[in-house]
Amino acid sequence: MTSLPYTDARAWAEDQSLANVPRLARLESVAFQRHPDVVAGFGADGASFAARLRPVPAMRRGAGALFVLLGLCGAVAPLAGVAFYAVGLSFFSLVEPLPASTAVPAAGICFAIAAVMQALLWIVWIRDGAHWSPGVLGLAATAAVMAAFALAGVPTVAARDAFDASGWIWPVAATVVLAGALCVAILLRRGSPAPVREDPLPAAPTLSDRERSRVRVQDIGAPELAVIRDDRDDALRILHRRGLIDEDTLNRALSADLGTLFAMDPVRSEE
């Protein structure tokens, strides 16, 4: 299964905008979409397309989901910590205020999570080059402000019920220190934005690239190759009928070996 919106190259050709010059490597990549390892040999376009065709490993999906979950925890934990101690203050409560024995430990646990998340945020920020990052700054600033409020609010709730909060105040203080220091560090890097990554322009395909791709295609069974060729050739005719390729390009593409259309695309250059 793939995430492509096209079931075959014919559908791809019908969907191409009349304002664009179609890339024949992409057309053939769609025709070969059941074989991502073969598509990867269709030049730079094929390599990029093959990455979309291959399923994302379960471990990577799990890591991505875990990262999102940790990010949500980092954003929500300090807000939840403030909410717990605020409910413990009668002037914030529309109902009976939470007793300090409940509000203080709950707030402390939330800020313990927040402190851990700020430590992880430090690691991520440094690993990524310690550049100016408004997003990371926003997370750190939110945590720092919420924890600063809690430094005063938690002892107030504890004092009201004569509850010993000494064991629960340290996560709040740790969050203030870690988040505040991260804010300062990021602000000091304001003049150092993350560099914009520019991928190098793909090199022109060589005869050996074309030959390797042609040979790799032959590993697919003849019956399936016949179906793929029909799909590819019909898609080429559709592009011609819609005025997206001329007669000469159509004839050369129809006579080309399967897996070699990428060699007909113009090499991209800087504008």
CSV table of C-alpha atoms in Angstrom, one decimal:
chain,number,residue,atom,x,y,z
A,1,MET,CA,0.0,0.0,0.0
A,2,THR,CA,1.2,3.5,-0.8
A,3,SER,CA,0.0,7.0,0.1
A,4,LEU,CA,-0.1,8.1,-3.6
A,5,PRO,CA,-3.3,9.7,-4.8
A,6,TYR,CA,-2.9,8.0,-8.2
A,7,THR,CA,-3.6,4.3,-8.9
A,8,ASP,CA,-1.7,4.4,-12.2
A,9,ALA,CA,0.2,6.7,-14.5
A,10,ARG,CA,-2.9,7.4,-16.6
A,11,ALA,CA,-4.5,9.1,-13.7
A,12,TRP,CA,-1.3,11.0,-13.0
A,13,ALA,CA,-1.2,12.3,-16.6
A,14,GLU,CA,-4.9,13.3,-16.6
A,15,ASP,CA,-4.3,15.3,-13.4
A,16,GLN,CA,-1.2,17.3,-14.6
A,17,SER,CA,-1.7,21.1,-14.8
A,18,LEU,CA,-1.6,22.6,-18.2
A,19,ALA,CA,0.7,25.3,-16.8
A,20,ASN,CA,3.5,22.8,-15.9
A,21,VAL,CA,6.0,20.9,-17.9
A,22,PRO,CA,5.6,17.3,-16.8
A,23,ARG,CA,8.6,15.3,-15.6
A,24,LEU,CA,8.7,12.0,-17.4
A,25,ALA,CA,10.7,10.4,-14.6
A,26,ARG,CA,7.7,11.1,-12.3
A,27,LEU,CA,5.3,9.6,-14.9
A,28,GLU,CA,7.4,6.4,-15.0
A,29,SER,CA,7.8,6.4,-11.2
A,30,VAL,CA,4.0,6.3,-10.8
A,31,ALA,CA,3.8,3.4,-13.4
A,32,PHE,CA,6.4,1.5,-11.3
A,33,GLN,CA,5.0,2.4,-7.9
A,34,ARG,CA,4.7,-1.2,-6.8
A,35,HIS,CA,8.5,-1.4,-7.1
A,36,PRO,CA,10.2,1.4,-5.0
A,37,ASP,CA,13.7,-0.1,-5.3
A,38,VAL,CA,13.4,0.1,-9.1
A,39,VAL,CA,11.9,3.6,-9.0
A,40,ALA,CA,14.9,4.7,-6.8
A,41,GLY,CA,17.1,4.3,-10.0
A,42,PHE,CA,15.1,6.8,-12.0
A,43,GLY,CA,17.4,9.7,-11.4
A,44,ALA,CA,16.9,12.4,-8.7
A,45,ASP,CA,13.1,12.5,-9.3
A,46,GLY,CA,12.8,8.7,-8.9
A,47,ALA,CA,14.9,8.7,-5.7
A,48,SER,CA,12.7,11.3,-4.1
A,49,PHE,CA,9.6,9.5,-5.3
A,50,ALA,CA,10.8,6.1,-4.0
A,51,ALA,CA,11.1,7.6,-0.5
A,52,ARG,CA,7.4,8.3,-0.5
A,53,LEU,CA,6.6,4.8,-1.8
A,54,ARG,CA,8.5,2.9,1.0
A,55,PRO,CA,6.5,2.3,4.2
A,56,VAL,CA,7.7,4.2,7.2
A,57,PRO,CA,9.3,1.7,9.7
A,58,ALA,CA,7.3,1.0,12.8
A,59,MET,CA,10.1,2.2,15.0
A,60,ARG,CA,10.3,5.5,13.3
A,61,ARG,CA,6.6,6.0,13.5
A,62,GLY,CA,6.7,5.1,17.2
A,63,ALA,CA,9.6,7.6,17.8
A,64,GLY,CA,7.6,10.3,16.0
A,65,ALA,CA,4.5,9.7,18.0
A,66,LEU,CA,6.6,9.6,21.2
A,67,PHE,CA,8.2,12.9,20.3
A,68,VAL,CA,4.8,14.5,19.7
A,69,LEU,CA,3.6,13.1,23.1
A,70,LEU,CA,6.6,14.5,24.9
A,71,GLY,CA,6.1,17.9,23.3
A,72,LEU,CA,2.5,18.0,24.4
A,73,CYS,CA,3.5,17.0,27.9
A,74,GLY,CA,6.1,19.7,28.0
A,75,ALA,CA,3.6,22.3,26.9
A,76,VAL,CA,0.7,21.1,29.1
A,77,ALA,CA,2.5,20.1,32.3
A,78,PRO,CA,3.4,23.6,33.6
A,79,LEU,CA,-0.2,24.8,32.8
A,80,ALA,CA,-1.6,21.9,34.6
A,81,GLY,CA,0.6,22.5,37.6
A,82,VAL,CA,-0.6,26.1,37.9
A,83,ALA,CA,-4.2,24.9,37.5
A,84,PHE,CA,-3.9,22.5,40.4
A,85,TYR,CA,-2.5,25.0,42.9
A,86,ALA,CA,-4.9,27.7,41.6
A,87,VAL,CA,-7.9,25.4,42.4
A,88,GLY,CA,-6.5,25.1,45.9
A,89,LEU,CA,-6.9,28.9,46.4
A,90,SER,CA,-10.5,29.7,47.4
A,91,PHE,CA,-10.6,33.0,45.4
A,92,PHE,CA,-9.9,31.0,42.2
A,93,SER,CA,-12.4,28.3,42.9
A,94,LEU,CA,-16.1,28.3,41.9
A,95,VAL,CA,-16.5,25.2,44.0
A,96,GLU,CA,-14.9,24.0,47.2
A,97,PRO,CA,-11.1,24.5,46.9
A,98,LEU,CA,-8.9,21.5,46.7
A,99,PRO,CA,-7.1,20.6,50.0
A,100,ALA,CA,-3.4,21.3,50.0
A,101,SER,CA,-2.7,17.6,50.5
A,102,THR,CA,-4.1,17.1,47.0
A,103,ALA,CA,-3.3,20.4,45.2
A,104,VAL,CA,0.4,20.6,46.3
A,105,PRO,CA,1.5,17.1,45.3
A,106,ALA,CA,-0.4,17.3,42.1
A,107,ALA,CA,1.2,20.6,41.2
A,108,GLY,CA,4.6,19.2,42.2
A,109,ILE,CA,4.2,16.1,39.9
A,110,CYS,CA,3.2,18.3,37.0
A,111,PHE,CA,6.3,20.5,37.5
A,112,ALA,CA,8.5,17.5,37.9
A,113,ILE,CA,7.3,16.5,34.4
A,114,ALA,CA,7.9,20.0,33.2
A,115,ALA,CA,11.4,20.1,34.6
A,116,VAL,CA,12.3,16.8,32.8
A,117,MET,CA,10.8,18.2,29.6
A,118,GLN,CA,12.9,21.3,29.9
A,119,ALA,CA,16.0,19.2,30.3
A,120,LEU,CA,15.1,17.3,27.2
A,121,LEU,CA,14.4,20.5,25.4
A,122,TRP,CA,18.0,21.7,26.3
A,123,ILE,CA,19.4,18.5,24.8
A,124,VAL,CA,17.3,18.8,21.6
A,125,TRP,CA,18.2,22.5,21.2
A,126,ILE,CA,21.9,21.9,21.6
A,127,ARG,CA,21.8,18.8,19.3
A,128,ASP,CA,20.2,20.9,16.6
A,129,GLY,CA,23.0,23.5,16.7
A,130,ALA,CA,21.9,25.8,19.5
A,131,HIS,CA,20.4,28.3,17.0
A,132,TRP,CA,17.8,31.0,17.4
A,133,SER,CA,14.5,29.2,17.8
A,134,PRO,CA,11.3,31.1,18.5
A,135,GLY,CA,9.4,27.8,18.9
A,136,VAL,CA,11.7,26.5,21.6
A,137,LEU,CA,11.8,29.9,23.2
A,138,GLY,CA,8.0,30.0,23.5
A,139,LEU,CA,7.9,26.6,25.2
A,140,ALA,CA,10.6,27.5,27.6
A,141,ALA,CA,9.2,31.0,28.4
A,142,THR,CA,5.7,29.5,29.1
A,143,ALA,CA,7.2,27.0,31.5
A,144,ALA,CA,9.4,29.6,33.2
A,145,VAL,CA,6.5,32.0,33.8
A,146,MET,CA,4.1,29.3,35.0
A,147,ALA,CA,6.8,28.0,37.4
A,148,ALA,CA,7.5,31.5,38.7
A,149,PHE,CA,3.9,31.9,39.6
A,150,ALA,CA,3.9,28.5,41.3
A,151,LEU,CA,6.9,29.4,43.4
A,152,ALA,CA,4.6,31.8,45.3
A,153,GLY,CA,1.3,30.0,44.8
A,154,VAL,CA,2.2,26.5,46.0
A,155,PRO,CA,3.6,27.7,49.4
A,156,THR,CA,0.4,29.9,49.8
A,157,VAL,CA,-1.9,26.9,49.4
A,158,ALA,CA,0.4,24.8,51.7
A,159,ALA,CA,0.4,27.4,54.4
A,160,ARG,CA,-3.4,27.7,54.4
A,161,ASP,CA,-3.7,24.0,55.4
A,162,ALA,CA,-0.5,23.8,57.4
A,163,PHE,CA,0.8,21.3,54.8
A,164,ASP,CA,4.5,20.7,54.5
A,165,ALA,CA,5.4,21.6,50.8
A,166,SER,CA,9.1,21.4,51.1
A,167,GLY,CA,9.3,18.1,49.2
A,168,TRP,CA,7.1,19.4,46.4
A,169,ILE,CA,8.6,22.8,45.8
A,170,TRP,CA,11.9,21.6,44.3
A,171,PRO,CA,10.4,20.6,40.9
A,172,VAL,CA,8.9,24.1,40.6
A,173,ALA,CA,12.3,25.6,41.3
A,174,ALA,CA,14.0,23.2,38.9
A,175,THR,CA,11.6,24.2,36.2
A,176,VAL,CA,12.3,27.9,36.8
A,177,VAL,CA,16.0,27.4,36.6
A,178,LEU,CA,16.0,25.1,33.5
A,179,ALA,CA,13.4,27.0,31.6
A,180,GLY,CA,14.7,30.5,32.5
A,181,ALA,CA,18.3,29.6,31.6
A,182,LEU,CA,17.1,28.1,28.3
A,183,CYS,CA,15.3,31.4,27.5
A,184,VAL,CA,18.4,33.4,28.2
A,185,ALA,CA,20.5,31.0,26.1
A,186,ILE,CA,18.2,31.3,23.1
A,187,LEU,CA,17.9,35.0,23.3
A,188,LEU,CA,21.7,35.3,23.3
A,189,ARG,CA,21.6,33.3,20.0
A,190,ARG,CA,19.1,35.7,18.4
A,191,GLY,CA,21.7,36.7,15.8
A,192,SER,CA,22.3,33.1,14.8
A,193,PRO,CA,19.3,31.7,12.9
A,194,ALA,CA,19.4,28.0,11.8
A,195,PRO,CA,21.1,27.7,8.4
A,196,VAL,CA,18.7,27.1,5.4
A,197,ARG,CA,19.5,23.7,4.0
A,198,GLU,CA,20.0,23.8,0.2
A,199,ASP,CA,20.1,20.5,-1.5
A,200,PRO,CA,22.7,20.3,-4.3
A,201,LEU,CA,21.3,20.3,-7.8
A,202,PRO,CA,21.1,16.7,-9.3
A,203,ALA,CA,23.8,15.8,-11.8
A,204,ALA,CA,22.8,15.0,-15.3
A,205,PRO,CA,22.1,11.2,-15.8
A,206,THR,CA,24.8,9.3,-17.5
A,207,LEU,CA,24.7,6.4,-19.9
A,208,SER,CA,25.6,4.0,-17.1
A,209,ASP,CA,22.8,5.3,-15.0
A,210,ARG,CA,20.4,4.7,-17.8
A,211,GLU,CA,21.7,1.2,-18.4
A,212,ARG,CA,21.6,0.2,-14.8
A,213,SER,CA,18.0,1.3,-14.6
A,214,ARG,CA,17.1,-0.6,-17.7
A,215,VAL,CA,18.7,-3.8,-16.4
A,216,ARG,CA,17.1,-3.5,-13.0
A,217,VAL,CA,13.6,-3.2,-14.6
A,218,GLN,CA,14.2,-6.6,-16.2
A,219,ASP,CA,14.1,-8.3,-12.8
A,220,ILE,CA,10.3,-7.7,-12.8
A,221,GLY,CA,8.3,-10.5,-14.5
A,222,ALA,CA,7.4,-10.1,-18.2
A,223,PRO,CA,3.6,-10.1,-17.6
A,224,GLU,CA,3.7,-7.3,-15.1
A,225,LEU,CA,6.2,-5.3,-17.3
A,226,ALA,CA,3.6,-5.6,-20.1
A,227,VAL,CA,1.0,-4.0,-17.9
A,228,ILE,CA,3.4,-1.3,-16.7
A,229,ARG,CA,4.4,-0.5,-20.3
A,230,ASP,CA,0.7,-0.2,-21.4
A,231,ASP,CA,0.1,2.2,-18.4
A,232,ARG,CA,3.2,4.2,-19.2
A,233,ASP,CA,2.5,4.5,-22.9
A,234,ASP,CA,-1.1,5.4,-22.4
A,235,ALA,CA,0.0,8.1,-19.9
A,236,LEU,CA,2.4,9.5,-22.5
A,237,ARG,CA,-0.4,9.6,-25.1
A,238,ILE,CA,-2.6,11.4,-22.6
A,239,LEU,CA,0.1,14.1,-22.1
A,240,HIS,CA,0.4,14.5,-25.8
A,241,ARG,CA,-3.4,14.7,-26.3
A,242,ARG,CA,-3.5,17.4,-23.6
A,243,GLY,CA,-0.7,19.4,-25.3
A,244,LEU,CA,1.8,18.9,-22.5
A,245,ILE,CA,4.4,17.1,-24.7
A,246,ASP,CA,5.0,17.4,-28.4
A,247,GLU,CA,4.9,14.8,-31.1
A,248,ASP,CA,8.7,14.3,-31.2
A,249,THR,CA,8.9,13.8,-27.4
A,250,LEU,CA,6.0,11.3,-27.5
A,251,ASN,CA,7.6,9.2,-30.2
A,252,ARG,CA,11.0,9.2,-28.5
A,253,ALA,CA,9.4,8.3,-25.1
A,254,LEU,CA,7.3,5.5,-26.6
A,255,SER,CA,10.3,3.9,-28.2
A,256,ALA,CA,12.5,4.3,-25.0
A,257,ASP,CA,13.2,1.2,-22.9
A,258,LEU,CA,11.2,0.9,-19.7
A,259,GLY,CA,12.9,2.6,-16.8
A,260,THR,CA,14.9,5.1,-18.9
A,261,LEU,CA,12.5,8.1,-19.4
A,262,PHE,CA,14.3,10.0,-16.6
A,263,ALA,CA,17.2,10.5,-19.1
A,264,MET,CA,14.9,12.5,-21.3
A,265,ASP,CA,14.0,15.1,-18.7
A,266,PRO,CA,16.0,18.4,-18.8
A,267,VAL,CA,18.6,18.8,-16.1
A,268,ARG,CA,17.5,21.3,-13.5
A,269,SER,CA,19.6,24.4,-13.1
A,270,GLU,CA,19.6,27.4,-10.8
A,271,GLU,CA,17.4,30.3,-11.9
